[in-house]
Every structure is written in C-alpha cells, then in structure tokens.
PDB file of C-alpha atoms and ligand atoms in Angstrom:
ATOM      1  CA  ILE A   6       0.000   0.000   0.000  1.00  0.00           C
ATOM      2  CA  ALA A   7       1.402   3.390  -0.952  1.00  0.00           C
ATOM      3  CA  LEU A   8       0.067   6.510   0.730  1.00  0.00           C
ATOM      4  CA  ILE A   9       0.420   9.664  -1.330  1.00  0.00           C
ATOM      5  CA  GLY A  10      -0.807  13.209  -0.858  1.00  0.00           C
ATOM      6  CA  PHE A  11       0.120  16.706   0.160  1.00  0.00           C
ATOM      7  CA  MET A  12       2.492  17.523   3.018  1.00  0.00           C
ATOM      8  CA  GLY A  13       0.615  17.119   6.286  1.00  0.00           C
ATOM      9  CA  ALA A  14      -2.136  14.983   4.748  1.00  0.00           C
ATOM     10  CA  GLY A  15      -1.597  12.236   7.339  1.00  0.00           C
ATOM     11  CA  LYS A  16       0.555   9.777   5.349  1.00  0.00           C
ATOM     12  CA  SER A  17       3.080   9.113   8.121  1.00  0.00           C
ATOM     13  CA  THR A  18       0.412   8.957  10.799  1.00  0.00           C
ATOM     14  CA  GLY A  19      -1.696   6.584   8.704  1.00  0.00           C
ATOM     15  CA  ALA A  20       1.271   4.340   7.880  1.00  0.00           C
ATOM     16  CA  ALA A  21       2.362   4.194  11.523  1.00  0.00           C
ATOM     17  CA  ALA A  22      -1.169   3.162  12.531  1.00  0.00           C
ATOM     18  CA  PHE A  23      -1.096   0.383   9.920  1.00  0.00           C
ATOM     19  CA  GLN A  24       2.122  -0.890  11.417  1.00  0.00           C
ATOM     20  CA  GLU A  25       0.768  -0.792  14.925  1.00  0.00           C
ATOM     21  CA  LYS A  26      -2.605  -2.378  14.150  1.00  0.00           C
ATOM     22  CA  PHE A  27      -1.709  -4.857  11.448  1.00  0.00           C
ATOM     23  CA  GLY A  28       1.989  -5.468  11.837  1.00  0.00           C
ATOM     24  CA  ARG A  29       2.690  -4.136   8.363  1.00  0.00           C
ATOM     25  CA  THR A  30       6.127  -2.610   7.987  1.00  0.00           C
ATOM     26  CA  ALA A  31       5.729   1.140   7.613  1.00  0.00           C
ATOM     27  CA  ILE A  32       8.324   2.902   5.500  1.00  0.00           C
ATOM     28  CA  GLU A  33       8.567   6.640   5.979  1.00  0.00           C
ATOM     29  CA  MET A  34      10.415   7.757   2.833  1.00  0.00           C
ATOM     30  CA  ASP A  35      11.681  11.136   4.074  1.00  0.00           C
ATOM     31  CA  GLU A  36      12.921   9.677   7.319  1.00  0.00           C
ATOM     32  CA  GLU A  37      14.788   6.861   5.583  1.00  0.00           C
ATOM     33  CA  ILE A  38      16.289   9.168   2.946  1.00  0.00           C
ATOM     34  CA  ALA A  39      17.450  11.602   5.638  1.00  0.00           C
ATOM     35  CA  ARG A  40      18.943   8.747   7.664  1.00  0.00           C
ATOM     36  CA  ARG A  41      20.854   7.368   4.705  1.00  0.00           C
ATOM     37  CA  GLU A  42      22.189  10.775   3.690  1.00  0.00           C
ATOM     38  CA  GLY A  43      23.043  11.653   7.254  1.00  0.00           C
ATOM     39  CA  LYS A  44      21.261  14.980   6.735  1.00  0.00           C
ATOM     40  CA  SER A  45      17.868  16.509   7.318  1.00  0.00           C
ATOM     41  CA  ILE A  46      15.556  17.035   4.325  1.00  0.00           C
ATOM     42  CA  PRO A  47      16.068  20.840   4.437  1.00  0.00           C
ATOM     43  CA  ASP A  48      19.863  20.315   4.419  1.00  0.00           C
ATOM     44  CA  ILE A  49      19.639  17.928   1.450  1.00  0.00           C
ATOM     45  CA  PHE A  50      17.588  20.547  -0.441  1.00  0.00           C
ATOM     46  CA  LYS A  51      19.983  23.320   0.552  1.00  0.00           C
ATOM     47  CA  GLU A  52      23.279  21.542  -0.072  1.00  0.00           C
ATOM     48  CA  LYS A  53      22.439  19.238  -2.989  1.00  0.00           C
ATOM     49  CA  GLY A  54      19.307  20.738  -4.499  1.00  0.00           C
ATOM     50  CA  GLU A  55      15.780  19.471  -5.120  1.00  0.00           C
ATOM     51  CA  ASP A  56      16.705  17.455  -8.240  1.00  0.00           C
ATOM     52  CA  TYR A  57      19.193  15.415  -6.229  1.00  0.00           C
ATOM     53  CA  PHE A  58      16.500  14.730  -3.606  1.00  0.00           C
ATOM     54  CA  ARG A  59      14.039  13.659  -6.328  1.00  0.00           C
ATOM     55  CA  GLU A  60      16.647  11.205  -7.663  1.00  0.00           C
ATOM     56  CA  LEU A  61      17.017   9.734  -4.194  1.00  0.00           C
ATOM     57  CA  GLU A  62      13.254   9.259  -3.989  1.00  0.00           C
ATOM     58  CA  THR A  63      13.116   7.391  -7.284  1.00  0.00           C
ATOM     59  CA  ALA A  64      16.126   5.212  -6.423  1.00  0.00           C
ATOM     60  CA  PHE A  65      14.548   4.332  -3.084  1.00  0.00           C
ATOM     61  CA  LEU A  66      11.211   3.442  -4.703  1.00  0.00           C
ATOM     62  CA  ARG A  67      12.992   1.170  -7.176  1.00  0.00           C
ATOM     63  CA  GLU A  68      14.614  -0.556  -4.248  1.00  0.00           C
ATOM     64  CA  LEU A  69      11.311  -0.962  -2.397  1.00  0.00           C
ATOM     65  CA  SER A  70       9.464  -2.295  -5.412  1.00  0.00           C
ATOM     66  CA  GLY A  71      10.755  -5.822  -4.807  1.00  0.00           C
ATOM     67  CA  ARG A  72       9.462  -5.980  -1.227  1.00  0.00           C
ATOM     68  CA  GLU A  73       6.098  -7.248  -0.057  1.00  0.00           C
ATOM     69  CA  GLY A  74       3.687  -6.263   2.693  1.00  0.00           C
ATOM     70  CA  LEU A  75       4.838  -2.679   3.111  1.00  0.00           C
ATOM     71  CA  VAL A  76       2.883   0.458   3.826  1.00  0.00           C
ATOM     72  CA  ILE A  77       4.873   3.271   2.258  1.00  0.00           C
ATOM     73  CA  SER A  78       4.400   6.839   3.390  1.00  0.00           C
ATOM     74  CA  CYS A  79       5.570   8.698   0.285  1.00  0.00           C
ATOM     75  CA  GLY A  80       7.038  12.177   0.241  1.00  0.00           C
ATOM     76  CA  GLY A  81       4.448  14.679  -1.023  1.00  0.00           C
ATOM     77  CA  GLY A  82       6.306  15.188  -4.307  1.00  0.00           C
ATOM     78  CA  VAL A  83       6.637  11.506  -5.242  1.00  0.00           C
ATOM     79  CA  PRO A  84       3.621  11.432  -7.640  1.00  0.00           C
ATOM     80  CA  LEU A  85       5.084  14.268  -9.712  1.00  0.00           C
ATOM     81  CA  ARG A  86       7.335  11.825 -11.575  1.00  0.00           C
ATOM     82  CA  PRO A  87       5.645   9.322 -13.882  1.00  0.00           C
ATOM     83  CA  GLU A  88       8.329   6.736 -13.171  1.00  0.00           C
ATOM     84  CA  ASN A  89       7.540   6.890  -9.447  1.00  0.00           C
ATOM     85  CA  VAL A  90       3.833   6.478 -10.113  1.00  0.00           C
ATOM     86  CA  ALA A  91       4.481   3.480 -12.353  1.00  0.00           C
ATOM     87  CA  LEU A  92       6.604   1.854  -9.650  1.00  0.00           C
ATOM     88  CA  LEU A  93       3.946   2.404  -6.991  1.00  0.00           C
ATOM     89  CA  ARG A  94       1.099   1.163  -9.140  1.00  0.00           C
ATOM     90  CA  LYS A  95       3.032  -1.894 -10.192  1.00  0.00           C
ATOM     91  CA  GLY A  96       3.741  -2.734  -6.577  1.00  0.00           C
ATOM     92  CA  GLY A  97       0.231  -2.463  -5.160  1.00  0.00           C
ATOM     93  CA  VAL A  98      -2.547  -0.066  -4.373  1.00  0.00           C
ATOM     94  CA  VAL A  99      -2.044   3.689  -4.258  1.00  0.00           C
ATOM     95  CA  VAL A 100      -4.159   5.648  -1.778  1.00  0.00           C
ATOM     96  CA  TRP A 101      -4.439   9.438  -1.912  1.00  0.00           C
ATOM     97  CA  LEU A 102      -4.810  11.015   1.506  1.00  0.00           C
ATOM     98  CA  ALA A 103      -6.437  14.411   1.165  1.00  0.00           C
ATOM     99  CA  ALA A 104      -7.153  17.228   3.595  1.00  0.00           C
ATOM    100  CA  ARG A 105      -8.356  20.812   3.436  1.00  0.00           C
ATOM    101  CA  PRO A 106      -5.761  23.592   3.299  1.00  0.00           C
ATOM    102  CA  GLU A 107      -6.837  24.718   6.789  1.00  0.00           C
ATOM    103  CA  THR A 108      -6.014  21.263   8.142  1.00  0.00           C
ATOM    104  CA  ILE A 109      -2.676  21.186   6.322  1.00  0.00           C
ATOM    105  CA  LEU A 110      -1.762  24.576   7.775  1.00  0.00           C
ATOM    106  CA  GLU A 111      -2.701  23.461  11.277  1.00  0.00           C
ATOM    107  CA  ARG A 112      -0.649  20.263  10.995  1.00  0.00           C
ATOM    108  CA  THR A 113       2.448  21.811   9.426  1.00  0.00           C
ATOM    109  CA  LYS A 114       2.705  25.203  11.081  1.00  0.00           C
ATOM    110  CA  GLY A 115       4.737  24.020  14.058  1.00  0.00           C
ATOM    111  CA  SER A 116       7.632  22.493  12.121  1.00  0.00           C
ATOM    112  CA  ASP A 117      10.248  23.888   9.811  1.00  0.00           C
ATOM    113  CA  ASP A 118      11.310  20.640   8.163  1.00  0.00           C
ATOM    114  CA  ARG A 119       9.550  21.128   4.811  1.00  0.00           C
ATOM    115  CA  PRO A 120      11.605  23.365   2.514  1.00  0.00           C
ATOM    116  CA  LEU A 121       8.743  23.862   0.048  1.00  0.00           C
ATOM    117  CA  LEU A 122       6.524  25.342   2.741  1.00  0.00           C
ATOM    118  CA  ARG A 123       9.049  27.838   4.067  1.00  0.00           C
ATOM    119  CA  GLY A 124       7.541  31.296   3.953  1.00  0.00           C
ATOM    120  CA  LYS A 125       4.336  29.761   2.582  1.00  0.00           C
ATOM    121  CA  LYS A 126       2.484  28.807   5.703  1.00  0.00           C
ATOM    122  CA  ASP A 127      -0.740  30.530   4.771  1.00  0.00           C
ATOM    123  CA  ILE A 128      -3.997  29.265   3.288  1.00  0.00           C
ATOM    124  CA  GLY A 129      -3.483  31.029  -0.057  1.00  0.00           C
ATOM    125  CA  SER A 130      -0.020  29.556  -0.726  1.00  0.00           C
ATOM    126  CA  ILE A 131      -1.000  26.072   0.448  1.00  0.00           C
ATOM    127  CA  SER A 132      -4.144  26.111  -1.717  1.00  0.00           C
ATOM    128  CA  GLN A 133      -2.092  27.207  -4.705  1.00  0.00           C
ATOM    129  CA  LEU A 134       0.492  24.441  -4.346  1.00  0.00           C
ATOM    130  CA  MET A 135      -2.280  21.940  -3.708  1.00  0.00           C
ATOM    131  CA  ASP A 136      -4.154  23.006  -6.848  1.00  0.00           C
ATOM    132  CA  ALA A 137      -0.980  22.587  -8.861  1.00  0.00           C
ATOM    133  CA  ARG A 138      -0.649  19.010  -7.643  1.00  0.00           C
ATOM    134  CA  ARG A 139      -4.229  17.831  -7.457  1.00  0.00           C
ATOM    135  CA  GLU A 140      -4.276  16.302 -10.931  1.00  0.00           C
ATOM    136  CA  LYS A 141      -1.125  14.287 -10.258  1.00  0.00           C
ATOM    137  CA  TYR A 142      -2.458  12.877  -7.024  1.00  0.00           C
ATOM    138  CA  GLU A 143      -5.772  12.079  -8.620  1.00  0.00           C
ATOM    139  CA  ALA A 144      -4.180  10.329 -11.575  1.00  0.00           C
ATOM    140  CA  ALA A 145      -1.777   8.312  -9.439  1.00  0.00           C
ATOM    141  CA  ALA A 146      -4.268   6.971  -6.917  1.00  0.00           C
ATOM    142  CA  GLY A 147      -7.071   4.484  -7.198  1.00  0.00           C
ATOM    143  CA  ILE A 148      -8.635   5.601  -3.950  1.00  0.00           C
ATOM    144  CA  ARG A 149      -9.006   8.879  -2.038  1.00  0.00           C
ATOM    145  CA  VAL A 150      -9.493   9.202   1.692  1.00  0.00           C
ATOM    146  CA  TRP A 151     -10.195  12.477   3.542  1.00  0.00           C
ATOM    147  CA  THR A 152      -8.226  12.817   6.754  1.00  0.00           C
ATOM    148  CA  ASP A 153      -9.524  16.073   8.257  1.00  0.00           C
ATOM    149  CA  GLY A 154     -10.059  15.672  11.983  1.00  0.00           C
ATOM    150  CA  LYS A 155      -9.075  11.988  11.961  1.00  0.00           C
ATOM    151  CA  THR A 156      -6.586  10.104  14.104  1.00  0.00           C
ATOM    152  CA  GLY A 157      -4.087   7.628  12.629  1.00  0.00           C
ATOM    153  CA  GLU A 158      -6.319   4.739  13.586  1.00  0.00           C
ATOM    154  CA  GLU A 159      -9.340   6.371  11.949  1.00  0.00           C
ATOM    155  CA  ILE A 160      -7.347   7.069   8.791  1.00  0.00           C
ATOM    156  CA  CYS A 161      -6.256   3.458   8.762  1.00  0.00           C
ATOM    157  CA  ARG A 162      -9.848   2.247   9.167  1.00  0.00           C
ATOM    158  CA  GLU A 163     -11.043   4.551   6.372  1.00  0.00           C
ATOM    159  CA  ILE A 164      -8.352   3.211   4.060  1.00  0.00           C
ATOM    160  CA  LEU A 165      -9.374  -0.363   4.764  1.00  0.00           C
ATOM    161  CA  GLY A 166     -13.028   0.518   4.192  1.00  0.00           C
ATOM    162  CA  ALA A 167     -12.218   2.211   0.906  1.00  0.00           C
ATOM    163  CA  LEU A 168     -10.089  -0.744  -0.210  1.00  0.00           C
ATOM    164  CA  ASP A 169     -12.909  -3.097   0.662  1.00  0.00           C
ATOM    165  CA  GLU A 170     -15.340  -1.104  -1.445  1.00  0.00           C
ATOM    166  CA  ALA A 171     -12.915  -0.954  -4.336  1.00  0.00           C
ATOM    167  CA  ILE A 172     -12.502  -4.713  -4.535  1.00  0.00           C
TER     168      ILE A 172
HETATM  169  C1  S3P B 207       7.751  17.364  -0.304  1.00  0.00           C
HETATM  170  C2  S3P B 207       7.176  16.713   0.771  1.00  0.00           C
HETATM  171  C3  S3P B 207       7.946  16.285   1.960  1.00  0.00           C
HETATM  172  C4  S3P B 207       9.410  16.054   1.589  1.00  0.00           C
HETATM  173  C5  S3P B 207       9.975  17.246   0.898  1.00  0.00           C
HETATM  174  C6  S3P B 207       9.209  17.633  -0.368  1.00  0.00           C
HETATM  175  C7  S3P B 207       6.891  17.778  -1.432  1.00  0.00           C
HETATM  176  O1  S3P B 207       7.367  15.080   2.469  1.00  0.00           O
HETATM  177  O2  S3P B 207       9.546  14.923   0.776  1.00  0.00           O
HETATM  178  O3  S3P B 207       9.963  18.302   1.815  1.00  0.00           O
HETATM  179  O4  S3P B 207       7.419  18.072  -2.523  1.00  0.00           O
HETATM  180  O5  S3P B 207       5.644  17.800  -1.264  1.00  0.00           O
HETATM  181  P1  S3P B 207       6.005  15.001   3.330  1.00  0.00           P
HETATM  182  O6  S3P B 207       4.864  14.992   2.362  1.00  0.00           O
HETATM  183  O7  S3P B 207       6.144  13.718   4.062  1.00  0.00           O
HETATM  184  O8  S3P B 207       5.971  16.185   4.222  1.00  0.00           O
END
C-alpha cells in the first residue's frame, strides 16, 4: 500500500497506525532518505538541491518495489514523476490522503522541516500548491481518503473501508 498526498495529509500517521494495528512494515520515505544521507531534508535541499533529492526518492522506490507487505508513506512530491507512479502502481494499491488547506496549515505550522513550505504557511499559498498538484495525485491513486479531523487509527480504518469497497 502506498500513501500519497500533500504535506501534512496524514501519510506518516496513517502508515504508523497500519504498522501498529496490522503489523505491516511502515516505510517513511523522508525519514529513511534523511537517515541514509546523514542529513535533514532541508539540508539535502539546501546543499544538494531538489533534483538530487528527487533522484534519491526514485532510487529508493525502485529498491522498495521488490518488497512485499509494506505500507509506504511517500514524500508529497513523489507522484510528480511518472516513473515513481508506475513503480507504486506496479507494486500495489495507491491511496491518496487528502485534507483541506486549513487542516494542512494546522498540521504543518509548528515544524520547519519542509523546505517547500518555508515562507508559505498561509492558506493562499497552500491552496495554490495543492491546486498545482491535485491532478497528479488524482491520476496516481485508485482511492481517495479524507483525513480532516481523523486520528491515525481512523485514517487506517477509512483506508481499509475504501479498499474493501474498491474490490
Ligand atoms: C515534499 C514533501 C515532503 C518532503 C519534501 C518535499 C513535497 O514530504 O519529501 O519536503 O514536494 O511535497 P512530506 O509529504 O512527508 O511532508
């Protein structure tokens, strides 16, 4: 299962809940990439640039594509590359976690670890970036789940319900 969606949409929280409830291995892409590089995501962006980071994402997805039973919490920009989408779709089901801009702002305002949101923590900027990505998320995913006001466990339950309906 691959969870995609905007920053702060609940991908990491949802994946962690899957691990806790169902013993699936949750992979948090950003965390693993940062660990391997020995640098935070903002430092990777600053020192090596966004293109380098996007290459790391694709290389990591290629590596994960041979593994079974994972719940992958994808970085928000993963669906922008067709190759990434193809890898995710080949490997399983892609779920789009969506939330309103107000929710995204609330969830992201306290941290400074997302370079693309620096200086853009306002409803207008978030809505704009979201609009620019909506089509990609929509095209990549088979299923959409709204996460506003939901806990990890609730997100997890919604995903399972949506998967059940889709089958
Ligand atoms: C990004 C989302 C971030 C991280 C990087 C870029 C994006 O991940 O990969 O800051 O382009 O949307 P989260 O969605 O986990 O915050």
